[in-house]
mmCIF file with all atom_site columns, C-alpha atoms and ligand atoms in Angstrom:
data_model
loop_
_atom_site.group_PDB
_atom_site.id
_atom_site.type_symbol
_atom_site.label_atom_id
_atom_site.label_alt_id
_atom_site.label_comp_id
_atom_site.label_asym_id
_atom_site.label_entity_id
_atom_site.label_seq_id
_atom_site.pdbx_PDB_ins_code
_atom_site.Cartn_x
_atom_site.Cartn_y
_atom_site.Cartn_z
_atom_site.occupancy
_atom_site.B_iso_or_equiv
_atom_site.pdbx_formal_charge
_atom_site.auth_seq_id
_atom_site.auth_comp_id
_atom_site.auth_asym_id
_atom_site.auth_atom_id
_atom_site.pdbx_PDB_model_num
ATOM   1   C  CA  . UNK A 1 1   ? 149.334 -73.677 -175.877 1.00 47.00 ? 107 UNK A CA  1
ATOM   2   C  CA  . UNK A 1 2   ? 147.968 -74.138 -172.405 1.00 52.00 ? 108 UNK A CA  1
ATOM   3   C  CA  . UNK A 1 3   ? 145.580 -71.417 -171.341 1.00 58.00 ? 109 UNK A CA  1
ATOM   4   C  CA  . UNK A 1 4   ? 144.526 -71.708 -167.736 1.00 63.00 ? 110 UNK A CA  1
ATOM   5   C  CA  . UNK A 1 5   ? 141.474 -69.529 -168.022 1.00 69.00 ? 111 UNK A CA  1
ATOM   6   C  CA  . UNK A 1 6   ? 140.042 -71.360 -171.057 1.00 77.00 ? 112 UNK A CA  1
ATOM   7   C  CA  . UNK A 1 7   ? 140.728 -74.679 -169.443 1.00 79.00 ? 113 UNK A CA  1
ATOM   8   C  CA  . UNK A 1 8   ? 138.800 -73.713 -166.312 1.00 77.00 ? 114 UNK A CA  1
ATOM   9   C  CA  . UNK A 1 9   ? 135.923 -72.483 -168.452 1.00 78.00 ? 115 UNK A CA  1
ATOM   10  C  CA  . UNK A 1 10  ? 135.736 -75.749 -170.401 1.00 84.00 ? 116 UNK A CA  1
ATOM   11  C  CA  . UNK A 1 11  ? 135.692 -77.712 -167.165 1.00 83.00 ? 117 UNK A CA  1
ATOM   12  C  CA  . UNK A 1 12  ? 132.828 -75.603 -165.909 1.00 82.00 ? 118 UNK A CA  1
ATOM   13  C  CA  . UNK A 1 13  ? 130.821 -76.219 -169.084 1.00 84.00 ? 119 UNK A CA  1
ATOM   14  C  CA  . UNK A 1 14  ? 131.432 -79.955 -168.818 1.00 88.00 ? 120 UNK A CA  1
ATOM   15  C  CA  . UNK A 1 15  ? 130.340 -79.946 -165.191 1.00 86.00 ? 121 UNK A CA  1
ATOM   16  C  CA  . UNK A 1 16  ? 127.146 -78.211 -166.210 1.00 85.00 ? 122 UNK A CA  1
ATOM   17  C  CA  . UNK A 1 17  ? 126.396 -80.738 -168.949 1.00 85.00 ? 123 UNK A CA  1
ATOM   18  C  CA  . UNK A 1 18  ? 127.085 -83.589 -166.537 1.00 87.00 ? 124 UNK A CA  1
ATOM   19  C  CA  . UNK A 1 19  ? 124.628 -82.135 -164.046 1.00 86.00 ? 125 UNK A CA  1
ATOM   20  C  CA  . UNK A 1 20  ? 121.639 -83.011 -166.249 1.00 92.00 ? 126 UNK A CA  1
ATOM   21  C  CA  . UNK A 1 21  ? 118.226 -81.421 -166.324 1.00 95.00 ? 127 UNK A CA  1
ATOM   22  C  CA  . UNK A 1 22  ? 116.154 -80.184 -163.425 1.00 96.00 ? 128 UNK A CA  1
ATOM   23  C  CA  . UNK A 1 23  ? 113.177 -82.285 -164.562 1.00 96.00 ? 129 UNK A CA  1
ATOM   24  C  CA  . UNK A 1 24  ? 115.242 -85.441 -164.148 1.00 94.00 ? 130 UNK A CA  1
ATOM   25  C  CA  . UNK A 1 25  ? 116.717 -84.668 -160.727 1.00 93.00 ? 131 UNK A CA  1
ATOM   26  C  CA  . UNK A 1 26  ? 113.872 -82.695 -159.207 1.00 96.00 ? 132 UNK A CA  1
ATOM   27  C  CA  . UNK A 1 27  ? 110.620 -83.683 -160.954 1.00 96.00 ? 133 UNK A CA  1
ATOM   28  C  CA  . UNK A 1 28  ? 108.633 -82.129 -158.091 1.00 97.00 ? 134 UNK A CA  1
ATOM   29  C  CA  . UNK A 1 29  ? 110.113 -78.673 -158.653 1.00 98.00 ? 135 UNK A CA  1
ATOM   30  C  CA  . UNK A 1 30  ? 108.288 -76.252 -160.916 1.00 98.00 ? 136 UNK A CA  1
ATOM   31  C  CA  . UNK A 1 31  ? 110.730 -73.367 -160.667 1.00 98.00 ? 137 UNK A CA  1
ATOM   32  C  CA  . UNK A 1 32  ? 113.627 -71.947 -158.720 1.00 98.00 ? 138 UNK A CA  1
ATOM   33  C  CA  . UNK A 1 33  ? 114.409 -68.255 -158.534 1.00 98.00 ? 139 UNK A CA  1
ATOM   34  C  CA  . UNK A 1 34  ? 117.674 -66.989 -157.114 1.00 98.00 ? 140 UNK A CA  1
ATOM   35  C  CA  . UNK A 1 35  ? 117.489 -63.308 -156.325 1.00 98.00 ? 141 UNK A CA  1
ATOM   36  C  CA  . UNK A 1 36  ? 120.895 -61.998 -155.349 1.00 96.00 ? 142 UNK A CA  1
ATOM   37  C  CA  . UNK A 1 37  ? 122.967 -58.944 -154.611 1.00 96.00 ? 143 UNK A CA  1
ATOM   38  C  CA  . UNK A 1 38  ? 126.586 -59.057 -155.666 1.00 93.00 ? 144 UNK A CA  1
ATOM   39  C  CA  . UNK A 1 39  ? 129.075 -57.040 -153.678 1.00 93.00 ? 145 UNK A CA  1
ATOM   40  C  CA  . UNK A 1 40  ? 132.365 -56.860 -155.496 1.00 89.00 ? 146 UNK A CA  1
ATOM   41  C  CA  . UNK A 1 41  ? 135.350 -55.778 -153.464 1.00 84.00 ? 147 UNK A CA  1
ATOM   42  C  CA  . UNK A 1 42  ? 136.592 -52.348 -154.396 1.00 84.00 ? 148 UNK A CA  1
ATOM   43  C  CA  . UNK A 1 43  ? 133.315 -51.405 -156.094 1.00 83.00 ? 149 UNK A CA  1
ATOM   44  C  CA  . UNK A 1 44  ? 130.851 -49.355 -154.108 1.00 81.00 ? 150 UNK A CA  1
ATOM   45  C  CA  . UNK A 1 45  ? 127.611 -50.253 -155.840 1.00 91.00 ? 151 UNK A CA  1
ATOM   46  C  CA  . UNK A 1 46  ? 126.098 -53.706 -155.360 1.00 94.00 ? 152 UNK A CA  1
ATOM   47  C  CA  . UNK A 1 47  ? 124.747 -55.462 -158.462 1.00 94.00 ? 153 UNK A CA  1
ATOM   48  C  CA  . UNK A 1 48  ? 121.328 -57.057 -158.463 1.00 96.00 ? 154 UNK A CA  1
ATOM   49  C  CA  . UNK A 1 49  ? 120.838 -60.276 -160.411 1.00 95.00 ? 155 UNK A CA  1
ATOM   50  C  CA  . UNK A 1 50  ? 117.970 -62.733 -160.770 1.00 97.00 ? 156 UNK A CA  1
ATOM   51  C  CA  . UNK A 1 51  ? 118.516 -66.265 -162.071 1.00 96.00 ? 157 UNK A CA  1
ATOM   52  C  CA  . UNK A 1 52  ? 115.565 -68.437 -163.054 1.00 97.00 ? 158 UNK A CA  1
ATOM   53  C  CA  . UNK A 1 53  ? 115.517 -72.222 -163.305 1.00 97.00 ? 159 UNK A CA  1
ATOM   54  C  CA  . UNK A 1 54  ? 112.753 -74.219 -164.951 1.00 97.00 ? 160 UNK A CA  1
ATOM   55  C  CA  . UNK A 1 55  ? 112.398 -78.009 -165.519 1.00 97.00 ? 161 UNK A CA  1
ATOM   56  C  CA  . UNK A 1 56  ? 114.349 -77.614 -168.791 1.00 97.00 ? 162 UNK A CA  1
ATOM   57  C  CA  . UNK A 1 57  ? 117.314 -75.897 -167.083 1.00 96.00 ? 163 UNK A CA  1
ATOM   58  C  CA  . UNK A 1 58  ? 120.484 -77.664 -166.080 1.00 95.00 ? 164 UNK A CA  1
ATOM   59  C  CA  . UNK A 1 59  ? 120.505 -78.603 -162.404 1.00 95.00 ? 165 UNK A CA  1
ATOM   60  C  CA  . UNK A 1 60  ? 123.683 -76.631 -161.913 1.00 94.00 ? 166 UNK A CA  1
ATOM   61  C  CA  . UNK A 1 61  ? 123.741 -74.060 -159.154 1.00 95.00 ? 167 UNK A CA  1
ATOM   62  C  CA  . UNK A 1 62  ? 127.274 -72.733 -159.244 1.00 92.00 ? 168 UNK A CA  1
ATOM   63  C  CA  . UNK A 1 63  ? 127.451 -69.016 -159.810 1.00 92.00 ? 169 UNK A CA  1
ATOM   64  C  CA  . UNK A 1 64  ? 130.491 -67.200 -161.108 1.00 91.00 ? 170 UNK A CA  1
ATOM   65  C  CA  . UNK A 1 65  ? 132.396 -64.620 -159.140 1.00 92.00 ? 171 UNK A CA  1
ATOM   66  C  CA  . UNK A 1 66  ? 132.277 -61.101 -160.556 1.00 90.00 ? 172 UNK A CA  1
ATOM   67  C  CA  . UNK A 1 67  ? 136.041 -60.851 -160.742 1.00 90.00 ? 173 UNK A CA  1
ATOM   68  C  CA  . UNK A 1 68  ? 137.108 -61.276 -164.346 1.00 87.00 ? 174 UNK A CA  1
ATOM   69  C  CA  . UNK A 1 69  ? 140.305 -63.068 -163.319 1.00 88.00 ? 175 UNK A CA  1
ATOM   70  C  CA  . UNK A 1 70  ? 138.665 -65.449 -160.882 1.00 90.00 ? 176 UNK A CA  1
ATOM   71  C  CA  . UNK A 1 71  ? 138.885 -68.986 -162.330 1.00 85.00 ? 177 UNK A CA  1
ATOM   72  C  CA  . UNK A 1 72  ? 138.585 -71.252 -159.367 1.00 86.00 ? 178 UNK A CA  1
ATOM   73  C  CA  . UNK A 1 73  ? 136.123 -69.364 -157.196 1.00 92.00 ? 179 UNK A CA  1
ATOM   74  C  CA  . UNK A 1 74  ? 132.436 -68.592 -157.334 1.00 94.00 ? 180 UNK A CA  1
ATOM   75  C  CA  . UNK A 1 75  ? 129.472 -69.579 -155.229 1.00 95.00 ? 181 UNK A CA  1
ATOM   76  C  CA  . UNK A 1 76  ? 128.062 -73.062 -154.953 1.00 95.00 ? 182 UNK A CA  1
ATOM   77  C  CA  . UNK A 1 77  ? 124.401 -72.987 -153.994 1.00 96.00 ? 183 UNK A CA  1
ATOM   78  C  CA  . UNK A 1 78  ? 123.929 -76.720 -154.687 1.00 94.00 ? 184 UNK A CA  1
ATOM   79  C  CA  . UNK A 1 79  ? 123.905 -77.768 -151.049 1.00 94.00 ? 185 UNK A CA  1
ATOM   80  C  CA  . UNK A 1 80  ? 121.487 -74.972 -150.111 1.00 97.00 ? 186 UNK A CA  1
ATOM   81  C  CA  . UNK A 1 81  ? 119.073 -75.849 -152.932 1.00 97.00 ? 187 UNK A CA  1
ATOM   82  C  CA  . UNK A 1 82  ? 119.369 -79.618 -152.393 1.00 96.00 ? 188 UNK A CA  1
ATOM   83  C  CA  . UNK A 1 83  ? 118.564 -79.133 -148.719 1.00 97.00 ? 189 UNK A CA  1
ATOM   84  C  CA  . UNK A 1 84  ? 115.570 -76.941 -149.513 1.00 98.00 ? 190 UNK A CA  1
ATOM   85  C  CA  . UNK A 1 85  ? 114.161 -79.486 -151.977 1.00 97.00 ? 191 UNK A CA  1
ATOM   86  C  CA  . UNK A 1 86  ? 114.693 -82.352 -149.547 1.00 96.00 ? 192 UNK A CA  1
ATOM   87  C  CA  . UNK A 1 87  ? 112.811 -80.503 -146.831 1.00 97.00 ? 193 UNK A CA  1
ATOM   88  C  CA  . UNK A 1 88  ? 110.221 -78.957 -149.161 1.00 97.00 ? 194 UNK A CA  1
ATOM   89  C  CA  . UNK A 1 89  ? 111.292 -75.551 -147.989 1.00 98.00 ? 195 UNK A CA  1
ATOM   90  C  CA  . UNK A 1 90  ? 110.134 -72.744 -150.252 1.00 98.00 ? 196 UNK A CA  1
ATOM   91  C  CA  . UNK A 1 91  ? 112.416 -69.898 -149.239 1.00 98.00 ? 197 UNK A CA  1
ATOM   92  C  CA  . UNK A 1 92  ? 115.922 -69.410 -147.911 1.00 98.00 ? 198 UNK A CA  1
ATOM   93  C  CA  . UNK A 1 93  ? 118.235 -66.451 -147.517 1.00 98.00 ? 199 UNK A CA  1
ATOM   94  C  CA  . UNK A 1 94  ? 121.900 -66.202 -146.709 1.00 98.00 ? 200 UNK A CA  1
ATOM   95  C  CA  . UNK A 1 95  ? 125.306 -64.913 -147.648 1.00 97.00 ? 201 UNK A CA  1
ATOM   96  C  CA  . UNK A 1 96  ? 128.291 -66.461 -149.376 1.00 95.00 ? 202 UNK A CA  1
ATOM   97  C  CA  . UNK A 1 97  ? 131.853 -65.341 -150.017 1.00 94.00 ? 203 UNK A CA  1
ATOM   98  C  CA  . UNK A 1 98  ? 133.766 -66.317 -153.157 1.00 95.00 ? 204 UNK A CA  1
ATOM   99  C  CA  . UNK A 1 99  ? 135.355 -69.741 -152.605 1.00 93.00 ? 205 UNK A CA  1
ATOM   100 C  CA  . UNK A 1 100 ? 138.697 -68.691 -154.066 1.00 93.00 ? 206 UNK A CA  1
ATOM   101 C  CA  . UNK A 1 101 ? 141.561 -67.741 -151.790 1.00 86.00 ? 207 UNK A CA  1
ATOM   102 C  CA  . UNK A 1 102 ? 143.737 -66.657 -154.715 1.00 85.00 ? 208 UNK A CA  1
ATOM   103 C  CA  . UNK A 1 103 ? 144.508 -63.175 -155.930 1.00 84.00 ? 209 UNK A CA  1
ATOM   104 C  CA  . UNK A 1 104 ? 143.089 -60.910 -157.521 1.00 80.00 ? 210 UNK A CA  1
ATOM   105 C  CA  . UNK A 1 105 ? 141.588 -58.890 -154.742 1.00 82.00 ? 211 UNK A CA  1
ATOM   106 C  CA  . UNK A 1 106 ? 138.337 -57.982 -156.433 1.00 90.00 ? 212 UNK A CA  1
ATOM   107 C  CA  . UNK A 1 107 ? 136.435 -61.169 -155.566 1.00 93.00 ? 213 UNK A CA  1
ATOM   108 C  CA  . UNK A 1 108 ? 132.806 -60.782 -154.647 1.00 94.00 ? 214 UNK A CA  1
ATOM   109 C  CA  . UNK A 1 109 ? 130.294 -61.693 -151.954 1.00 94.00 ? 215 UNK A CA  1
ATOM   110 C  CA  . UNK A 1 110 ? 126.625 -62.431 -152.485 1.00 96.00 ? 216 UNK A CA  1
ATOM   111 C  CA  . UNK A 1 111 ? 123.462 -62.100 -150.467 1.00 97.00 ? 217 UNK A CA  1
ATOM   112 C  CA  . UNK A 1 112 ? 120.892 -64.507 -151.803 1.00 98.00 ? 218 UNK A CA  1
ATOM   113 C  CA  . UNK A 1 113 ? 117.180 -65.057 -151.550 1.00 98.00 ? 219 UNK A CA  1
ATOM   114 C  CA  . UNK A 1 114 ? 116.020 -68.362 -153.047 1.00 98.00 ? 220 UNK A CA  1
ATOM   115 C  CA  . UNK A 1 115 ? 112.404 -69.186 -153.823 1.00 98.00 ? 221 UNK A CA  1
ATOM   116 C  CA  . UNK A 1 116 ? 111.325 -72.649 -154.903 1.00 98.00 ? 222 UNK A CA  1
ATOM   117 C  CA  . UNK A 1 117 ? 107.919 -73.513 -156.304 1.00 98.00 ? 223 UNK A CA  1
ATOM   118 C  CA  . UNK A 1 118 ? 106.886 -77.140 -155.905 1.00 98.00 ? 224 UNK A CA  1
ATOM   119 C  CA  . UNK A 1 119 ? 104.298 -78.664 -158.203 1.00 93.00 ? 225 UNK A CA  1
HETATM 120 ZN ZN1 . LIG B 2 .   ? 136.310 -64.834 -156.888 1.00 69.73 ? 277 LIG B ZN1 1
#
């Protein structure tokens, strides 16, 4: 039986495995911290989340949308983080909206604050 949601999840896991380790791609990076506020549509209270990356983490910077039914959306911070590493920039802030343009209507937005420590 074809289950769309499971299929999307498996693809995401595969993408993560394919990304490889931080130590391989970014040997000069000691740590990355993503400090973010989630604003989910229809929910008044923002949610605070901190994600830590170390050299043993997967170099995979896609973050899931808060909506339980959101398969194809989320937030891709890869280009932001790649740019920071290239320019040896230690901090960056910004906002992103869920990439999905599909229903449901409870997709989320994030405000992020990224800190990178170079060795
Ligand atoms: Zn979404």
